CSV table of C-alpha atoms and ligand atoms in Angstrom, one decimal:
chain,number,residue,atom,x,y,z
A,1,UNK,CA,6.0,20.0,-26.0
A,2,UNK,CA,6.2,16.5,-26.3
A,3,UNK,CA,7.7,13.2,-24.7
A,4,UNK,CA,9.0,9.9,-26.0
A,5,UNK,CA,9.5,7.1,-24.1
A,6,UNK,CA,9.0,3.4,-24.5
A,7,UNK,CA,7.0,0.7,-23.0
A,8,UNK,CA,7.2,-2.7,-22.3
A,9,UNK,CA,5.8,-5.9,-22.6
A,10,UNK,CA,4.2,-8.4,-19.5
A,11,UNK,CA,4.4,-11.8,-18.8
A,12,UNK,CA,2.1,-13.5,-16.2
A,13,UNK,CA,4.4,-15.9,-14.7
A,14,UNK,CA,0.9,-17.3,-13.0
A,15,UNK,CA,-2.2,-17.0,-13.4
A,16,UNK,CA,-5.2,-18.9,-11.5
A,17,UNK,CA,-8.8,-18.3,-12.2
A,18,UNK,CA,-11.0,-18.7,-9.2
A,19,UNK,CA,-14.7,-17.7,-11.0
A,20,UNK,CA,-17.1,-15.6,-13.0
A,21,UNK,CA,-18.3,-12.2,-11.3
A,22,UNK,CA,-21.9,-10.9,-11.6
A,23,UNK,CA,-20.1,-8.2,-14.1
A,24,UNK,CA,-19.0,-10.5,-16.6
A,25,UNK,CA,-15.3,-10.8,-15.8
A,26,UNK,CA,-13.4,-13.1,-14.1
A,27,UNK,CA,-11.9,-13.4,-10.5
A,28,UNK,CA,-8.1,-14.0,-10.6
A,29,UNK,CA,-4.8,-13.8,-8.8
A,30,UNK,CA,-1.7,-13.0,-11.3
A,31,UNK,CA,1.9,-12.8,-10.9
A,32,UNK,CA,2.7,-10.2,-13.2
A,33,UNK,CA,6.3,-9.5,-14.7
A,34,UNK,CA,7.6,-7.0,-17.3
A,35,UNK,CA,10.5,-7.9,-19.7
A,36,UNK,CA,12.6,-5.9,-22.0
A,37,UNK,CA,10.5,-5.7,-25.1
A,38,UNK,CA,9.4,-2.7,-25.9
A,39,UNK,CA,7.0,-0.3,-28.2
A,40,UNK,CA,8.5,3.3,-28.7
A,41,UNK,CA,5.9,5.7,-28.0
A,42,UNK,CA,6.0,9.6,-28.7
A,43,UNK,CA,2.9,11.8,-27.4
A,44,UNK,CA,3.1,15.4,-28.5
A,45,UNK,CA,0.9,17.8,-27.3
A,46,UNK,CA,-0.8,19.5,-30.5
A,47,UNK,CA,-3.9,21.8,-31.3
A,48,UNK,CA,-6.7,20.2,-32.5
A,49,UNK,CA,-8.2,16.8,-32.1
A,50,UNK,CA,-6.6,13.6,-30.7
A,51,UNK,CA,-4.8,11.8,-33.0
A,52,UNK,CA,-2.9,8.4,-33.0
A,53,UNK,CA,-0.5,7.0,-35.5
A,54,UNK,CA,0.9,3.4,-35.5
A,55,UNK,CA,3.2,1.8,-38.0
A,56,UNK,CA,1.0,-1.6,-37.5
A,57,UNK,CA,-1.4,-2.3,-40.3
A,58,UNK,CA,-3.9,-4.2,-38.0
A,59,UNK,CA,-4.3,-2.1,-35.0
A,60,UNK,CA,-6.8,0.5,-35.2
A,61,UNK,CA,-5.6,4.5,-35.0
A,62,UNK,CA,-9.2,6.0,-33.9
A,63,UNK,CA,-11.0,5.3,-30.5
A,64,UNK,CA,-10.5,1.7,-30.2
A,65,UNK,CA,-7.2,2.0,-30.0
A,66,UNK,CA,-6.3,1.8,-26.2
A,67,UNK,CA,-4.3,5.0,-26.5
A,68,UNK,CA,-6.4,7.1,-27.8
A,69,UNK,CA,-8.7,6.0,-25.4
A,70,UNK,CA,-6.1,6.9,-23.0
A,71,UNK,CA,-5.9,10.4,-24.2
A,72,UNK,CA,-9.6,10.8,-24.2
A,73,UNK,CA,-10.3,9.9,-20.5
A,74,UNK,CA,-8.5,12.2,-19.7
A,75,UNK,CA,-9.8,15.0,-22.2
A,76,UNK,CA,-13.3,14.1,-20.1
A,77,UNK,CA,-12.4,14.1,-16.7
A,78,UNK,CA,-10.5,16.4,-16.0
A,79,UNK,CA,-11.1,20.1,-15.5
A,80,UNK,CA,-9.1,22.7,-18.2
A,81,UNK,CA,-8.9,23.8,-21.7
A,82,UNK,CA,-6.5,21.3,-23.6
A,83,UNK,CA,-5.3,21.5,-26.8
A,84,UNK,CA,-5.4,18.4,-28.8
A,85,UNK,CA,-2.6,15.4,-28.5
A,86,UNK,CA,-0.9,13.4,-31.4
A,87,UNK,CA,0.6,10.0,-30.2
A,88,UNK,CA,2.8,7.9,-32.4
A,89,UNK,CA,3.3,3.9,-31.7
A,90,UNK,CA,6.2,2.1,-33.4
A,91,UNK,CA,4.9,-1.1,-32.7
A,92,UNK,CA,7.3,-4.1,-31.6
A,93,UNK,CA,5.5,-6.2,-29.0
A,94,UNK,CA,2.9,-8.7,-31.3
A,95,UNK,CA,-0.5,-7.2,-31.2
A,96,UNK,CA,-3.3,-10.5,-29.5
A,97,UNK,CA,0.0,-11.6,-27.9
A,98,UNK,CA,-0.7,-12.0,-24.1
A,99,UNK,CA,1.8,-9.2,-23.6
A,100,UNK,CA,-0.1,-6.4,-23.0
A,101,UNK,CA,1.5,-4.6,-25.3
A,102,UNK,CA,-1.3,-2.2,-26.0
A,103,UNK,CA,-1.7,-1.3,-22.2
A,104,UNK,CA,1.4,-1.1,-21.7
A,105,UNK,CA,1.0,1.8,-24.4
A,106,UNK,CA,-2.2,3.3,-22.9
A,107,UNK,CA,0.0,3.3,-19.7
A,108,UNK,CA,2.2,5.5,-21.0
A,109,UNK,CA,0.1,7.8,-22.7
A,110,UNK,CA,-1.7,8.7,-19.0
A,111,UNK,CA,1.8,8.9,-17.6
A,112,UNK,CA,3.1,11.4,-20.3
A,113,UNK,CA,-0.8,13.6,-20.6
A,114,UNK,CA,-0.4,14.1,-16.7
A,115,UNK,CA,2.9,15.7,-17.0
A,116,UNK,CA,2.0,17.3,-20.3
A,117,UNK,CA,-1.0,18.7,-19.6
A,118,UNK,CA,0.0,19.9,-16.2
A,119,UNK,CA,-2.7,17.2,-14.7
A,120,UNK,CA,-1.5,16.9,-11.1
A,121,UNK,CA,-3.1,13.7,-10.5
A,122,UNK,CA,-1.8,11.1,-7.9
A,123,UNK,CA,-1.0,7.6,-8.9
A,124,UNK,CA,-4.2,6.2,-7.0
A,125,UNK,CA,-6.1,8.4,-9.2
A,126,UNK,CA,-4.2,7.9,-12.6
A,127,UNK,CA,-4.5,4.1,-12.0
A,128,UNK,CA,-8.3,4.6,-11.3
A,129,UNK,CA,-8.4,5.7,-15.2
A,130,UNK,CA,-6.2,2.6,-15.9
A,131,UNK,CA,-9.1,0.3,-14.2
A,132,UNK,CA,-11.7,2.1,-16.2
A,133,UNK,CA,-9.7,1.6,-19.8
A,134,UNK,CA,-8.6,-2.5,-19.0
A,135,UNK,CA,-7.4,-4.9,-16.8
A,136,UNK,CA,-4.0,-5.4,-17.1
A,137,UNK,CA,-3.2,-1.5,-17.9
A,138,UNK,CA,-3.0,-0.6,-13.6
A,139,UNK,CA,-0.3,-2.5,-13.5
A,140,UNK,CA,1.6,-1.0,-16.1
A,141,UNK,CA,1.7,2.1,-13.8
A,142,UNK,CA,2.7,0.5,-11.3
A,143,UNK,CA,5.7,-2.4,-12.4
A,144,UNK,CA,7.3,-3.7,-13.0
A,145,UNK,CA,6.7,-7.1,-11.0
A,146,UNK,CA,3.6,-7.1,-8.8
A,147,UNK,CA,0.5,-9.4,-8.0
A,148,UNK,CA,-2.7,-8.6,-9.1
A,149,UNK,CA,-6.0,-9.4,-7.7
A,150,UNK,CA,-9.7,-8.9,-8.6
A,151,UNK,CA,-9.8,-8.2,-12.5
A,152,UNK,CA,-6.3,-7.8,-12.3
A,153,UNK,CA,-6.4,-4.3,-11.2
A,154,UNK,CA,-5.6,-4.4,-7.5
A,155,UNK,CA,-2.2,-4.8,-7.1
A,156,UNK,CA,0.5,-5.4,-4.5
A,157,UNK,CA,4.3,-4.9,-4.9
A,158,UNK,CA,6.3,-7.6,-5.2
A,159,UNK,CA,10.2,-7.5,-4.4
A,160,UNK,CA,11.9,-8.5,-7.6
A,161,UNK,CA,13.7,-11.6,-8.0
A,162,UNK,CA,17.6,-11.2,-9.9
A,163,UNK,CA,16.6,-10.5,-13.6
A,164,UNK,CA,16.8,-13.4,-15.4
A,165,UNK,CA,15.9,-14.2,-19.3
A,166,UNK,CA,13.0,-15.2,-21.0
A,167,UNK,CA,12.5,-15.8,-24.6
A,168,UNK,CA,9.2,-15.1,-26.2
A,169,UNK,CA,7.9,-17.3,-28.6
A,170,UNK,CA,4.5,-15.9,-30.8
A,171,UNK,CA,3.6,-18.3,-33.0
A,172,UNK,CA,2.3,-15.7,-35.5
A,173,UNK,CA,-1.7,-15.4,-35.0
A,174,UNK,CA,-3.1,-13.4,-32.6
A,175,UNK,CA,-5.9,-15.0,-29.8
A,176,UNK,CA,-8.9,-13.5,-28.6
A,177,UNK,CA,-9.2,-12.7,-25.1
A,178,UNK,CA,-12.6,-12.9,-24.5
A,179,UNK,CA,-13.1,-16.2,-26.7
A,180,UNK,CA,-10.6,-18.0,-24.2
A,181,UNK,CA,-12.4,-16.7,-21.5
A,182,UNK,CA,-15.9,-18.0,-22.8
A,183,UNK,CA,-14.1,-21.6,-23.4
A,184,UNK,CA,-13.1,-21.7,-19.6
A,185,UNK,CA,-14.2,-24.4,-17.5
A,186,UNK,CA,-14.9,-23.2,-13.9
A,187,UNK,CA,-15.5,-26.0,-12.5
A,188,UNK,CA,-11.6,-27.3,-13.4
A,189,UNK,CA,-9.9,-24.0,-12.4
A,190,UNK,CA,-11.7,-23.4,-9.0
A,191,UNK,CA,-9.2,-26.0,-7.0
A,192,UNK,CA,-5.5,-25.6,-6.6
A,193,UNK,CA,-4.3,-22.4,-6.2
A,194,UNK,CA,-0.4,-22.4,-6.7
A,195,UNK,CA,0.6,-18.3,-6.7
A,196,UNK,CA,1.5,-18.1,-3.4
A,197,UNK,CA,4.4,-21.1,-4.1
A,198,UNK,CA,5.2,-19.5,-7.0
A,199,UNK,CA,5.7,-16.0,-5.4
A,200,UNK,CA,8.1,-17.1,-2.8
A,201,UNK,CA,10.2,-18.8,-5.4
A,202,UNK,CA,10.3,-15.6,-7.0
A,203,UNK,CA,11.1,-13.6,-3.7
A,204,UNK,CA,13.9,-15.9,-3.7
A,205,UNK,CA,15.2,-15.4,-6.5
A,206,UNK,CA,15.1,-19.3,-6.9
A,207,UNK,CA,14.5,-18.8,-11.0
A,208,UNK,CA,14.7,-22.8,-11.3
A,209,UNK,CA,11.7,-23.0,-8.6
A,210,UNK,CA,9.6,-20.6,-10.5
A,211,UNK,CA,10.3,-22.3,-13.6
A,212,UNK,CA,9.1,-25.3,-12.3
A,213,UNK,CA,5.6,-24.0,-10.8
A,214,UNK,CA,4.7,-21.8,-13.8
A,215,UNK,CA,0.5,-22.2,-13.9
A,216,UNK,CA,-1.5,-20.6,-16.1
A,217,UNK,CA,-5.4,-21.8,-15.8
A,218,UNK,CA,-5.8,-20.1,-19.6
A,219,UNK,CA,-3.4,-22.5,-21.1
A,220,UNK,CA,-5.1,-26.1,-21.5
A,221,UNK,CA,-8.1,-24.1,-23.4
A,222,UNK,CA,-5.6,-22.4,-25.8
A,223,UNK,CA,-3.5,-25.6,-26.1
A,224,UNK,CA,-7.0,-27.7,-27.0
A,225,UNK,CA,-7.4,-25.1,-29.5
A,226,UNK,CA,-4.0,-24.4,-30.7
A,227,UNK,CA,-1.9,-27.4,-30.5
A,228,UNK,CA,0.9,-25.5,-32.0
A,229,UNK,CA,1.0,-24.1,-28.3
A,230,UNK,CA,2.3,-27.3,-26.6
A,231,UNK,CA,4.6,-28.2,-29.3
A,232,UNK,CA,6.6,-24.5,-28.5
A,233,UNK,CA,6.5,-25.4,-25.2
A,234,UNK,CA,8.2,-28.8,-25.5
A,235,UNK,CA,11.1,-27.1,-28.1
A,236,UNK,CA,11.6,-24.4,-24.9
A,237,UNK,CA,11.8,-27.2,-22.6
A,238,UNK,CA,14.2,-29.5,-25.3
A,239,UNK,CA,16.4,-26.4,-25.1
A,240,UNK,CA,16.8,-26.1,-21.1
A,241,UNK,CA,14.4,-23.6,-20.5
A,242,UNK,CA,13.6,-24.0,-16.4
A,243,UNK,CA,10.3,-23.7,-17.3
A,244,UNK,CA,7.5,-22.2,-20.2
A,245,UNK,CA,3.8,-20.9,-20.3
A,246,UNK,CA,1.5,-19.4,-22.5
A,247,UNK,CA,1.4,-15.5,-21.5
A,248,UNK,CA,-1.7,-14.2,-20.6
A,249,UNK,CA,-4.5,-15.9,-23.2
A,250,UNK,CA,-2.0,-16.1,-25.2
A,251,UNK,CA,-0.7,-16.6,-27.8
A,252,UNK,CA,3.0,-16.0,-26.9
A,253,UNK,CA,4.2,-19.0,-25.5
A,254,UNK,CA,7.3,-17.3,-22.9
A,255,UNK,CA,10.4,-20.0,-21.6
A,256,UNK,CA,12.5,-18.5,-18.5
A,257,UNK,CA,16.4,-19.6,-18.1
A,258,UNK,CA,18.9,-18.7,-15.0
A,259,UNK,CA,21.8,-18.8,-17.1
A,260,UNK,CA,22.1,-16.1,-19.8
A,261,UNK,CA,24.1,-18.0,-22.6
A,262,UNK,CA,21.7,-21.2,-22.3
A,263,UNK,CA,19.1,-18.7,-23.6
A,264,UNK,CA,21.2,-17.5,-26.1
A,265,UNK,CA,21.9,-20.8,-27.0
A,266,UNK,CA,18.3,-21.4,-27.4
A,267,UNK,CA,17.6,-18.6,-29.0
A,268,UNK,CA,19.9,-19.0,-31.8
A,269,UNK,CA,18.4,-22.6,-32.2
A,270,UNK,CA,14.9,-21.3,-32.4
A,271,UNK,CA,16.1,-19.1,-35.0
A,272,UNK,CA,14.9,-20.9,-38.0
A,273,UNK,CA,11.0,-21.5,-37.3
A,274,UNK,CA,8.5,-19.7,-38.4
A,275,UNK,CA,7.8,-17.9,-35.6
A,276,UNK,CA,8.7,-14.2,-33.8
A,277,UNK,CA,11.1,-14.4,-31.7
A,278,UNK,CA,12.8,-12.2,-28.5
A,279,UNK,CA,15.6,-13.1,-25.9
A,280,UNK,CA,14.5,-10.4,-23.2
A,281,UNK,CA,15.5,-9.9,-19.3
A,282,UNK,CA,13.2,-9.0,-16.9
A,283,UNK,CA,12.8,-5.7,-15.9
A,284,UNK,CA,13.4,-4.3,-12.3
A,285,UNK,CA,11.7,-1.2,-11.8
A,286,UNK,CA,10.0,1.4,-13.4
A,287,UNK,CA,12.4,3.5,-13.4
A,288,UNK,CA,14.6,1.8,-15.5
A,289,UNK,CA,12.0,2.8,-18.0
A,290,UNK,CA,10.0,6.3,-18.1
A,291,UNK,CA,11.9,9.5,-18.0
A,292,UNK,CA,12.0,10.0,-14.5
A,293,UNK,CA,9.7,13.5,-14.4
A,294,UNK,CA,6.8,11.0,-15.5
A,295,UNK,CA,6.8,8.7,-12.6
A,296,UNK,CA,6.9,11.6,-10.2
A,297,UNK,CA,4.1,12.0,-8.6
A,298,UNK,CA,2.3,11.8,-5.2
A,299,UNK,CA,0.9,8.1,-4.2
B,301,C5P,O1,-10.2,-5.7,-19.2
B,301,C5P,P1,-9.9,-6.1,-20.6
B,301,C5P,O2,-10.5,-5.2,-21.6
B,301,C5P,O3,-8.5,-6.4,-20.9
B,301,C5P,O4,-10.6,-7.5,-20.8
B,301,C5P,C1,-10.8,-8.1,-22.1
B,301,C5P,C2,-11.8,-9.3,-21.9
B,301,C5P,O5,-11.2,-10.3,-21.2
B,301,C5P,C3,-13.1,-9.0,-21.1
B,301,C5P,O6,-14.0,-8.4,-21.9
B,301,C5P,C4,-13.4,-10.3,-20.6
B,301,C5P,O7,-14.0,-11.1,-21.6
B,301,C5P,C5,-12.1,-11.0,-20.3
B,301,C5P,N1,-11.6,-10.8,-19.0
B,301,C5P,C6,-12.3,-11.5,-17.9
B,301,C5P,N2,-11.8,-11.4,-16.7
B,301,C5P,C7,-10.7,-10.6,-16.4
B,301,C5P,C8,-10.0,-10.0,-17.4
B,301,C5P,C9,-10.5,-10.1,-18.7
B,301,C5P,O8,-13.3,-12.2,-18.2
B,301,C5P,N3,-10.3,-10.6,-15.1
């Protein structure tokens, strides 16, 4: 039997740091966001061993990859004789991006190995595995807008605003998460805390507002680092873009617009740099997404 489905990539429309934990990670509050930019995933139940196949060069097919990890969790923790799995990635969200695109991935291999192998478990408990694997993967279980707390793992829903556009700018080189971490400076990021303006722009739908109060503690490390960073930012903002950010720890640089052909518009303009490039909507709901037998399950 197997399942294909696709899955998508984030944007953290803000993102404040408020300190270092005794673990090693960082306390934050996030407003997280899926948009229409997607990998196509097909996981397969097989005999044998777990296997993973992606059509990327650069991302790894054996137990680093967060997929196979995926598959192995559950291989260890739950009770039964499974066969083995085989999981193919076509790979269109960049890889080091800020968009989560390999979470997003490991998401959907839990989603599909719980209907697959007859696993029964409850979201709660599914997104306990998520926690385990990364940070950013609970929420891909859970969507598709939603703020996140604590590692990023503890999550609350979030009414979505009307969809609205956002192009994605990657700039071609991938940034490592925990090296922008490392560079942060505490002491700067500990003050102002703007997510809760920022989430009742979004509650109202006010796309203008929320492109004005986009904050991302990450950015001014990446941007000291990467210049290249700020000058996407300015073309976005030369272009009518309500507002741009890095994503995540970059290096996707994202610009949101309330008017579909100004993006467009944009888009077509940006056209000729070097860079990749995606016009994408926001996504409303998860369902708009997995087959629907995958997101079935008790709470
Ligand atoms: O959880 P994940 O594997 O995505 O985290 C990757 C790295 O990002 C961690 O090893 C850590 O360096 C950093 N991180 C952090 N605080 C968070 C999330 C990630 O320091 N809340």
């Amino acid at each position: 039997m197997s399942l294909k489905f696709k899955t998508p990539a984030k944007i953290n429309l803000g993102l404040h740091i408020s300190g270092k934990r005794q673990d090693g990670f960082h306390e934050l509050e996030t407003l997280f966001q899926m948009v229409d930019l997607f990998d196509e995933v097909e996981v397969e139940s097989t005999p044998g061993d777990i296997r993973v196949f992606c059509d990327h060069p650069e991302i790894p097919d054996g137990p680093e990859n967060l997929a196979y990890r995926s598959a192995k969790i559950l291989k260890d923790h739950c009770p039964g004789d499974y066969s083995g799995v085989t999981i193919k990635i076509k790979k269109r969200i960049p890889a080091g991006g800020g968009l989560g695109g390999g979470s997003g991935n490991a998401a959907g291999v839990l989603l599909a190995l719980n209907l697959l192998w007859n696993l029964k478990l409850s979201r709660t408990q599914l997104m306990d595995f998520a926690s385990q694997l990364g940070s950013d993967i609970p929420f891909f279980l859970f969507g598709a807008c939603a703020l996140g707390r604590g590692r990023g793992e503890r999550l609350s829903h979030l009414q979505p605003s009307k969809k609205f556009n956002v192009i994605l700018i990657n700039p071609r080189f991938p940034i490592s998460t925990p090296w922008v971490y490392s560079q942060l400076n505490l002491k700067l990021t500990k003050g102002e805390n703007n997510i809760s303006i920022l989430q009742k722009f979004f509650s109202q739908s006010d796309i203008s507002n929320v492109g004005a109060h986009l904050t991302n503690d990450l950015e001014p490390v990446v941007i000291k680092r990467f210049p290249e960073i700020q000058h996407i930012k300015n073309r976005l903002s030369a272009l009518g873009s309500r507002g741009s950010l890095l994503s995540g720890s970059g290096s996707t640089v994202f610009g949101i617009f309330d008017d579909p052909q100004m993006a467009e518009a944009a888009y077509e303009k940006l056209r000729d740099e070097k860079w990749d490039l995606f016009n994408t909507q926001t996504v409303g709901s998860l369902t708009e997404l997995y087959p629907k037998e995958m997101i079935d399950f008790p709470e």
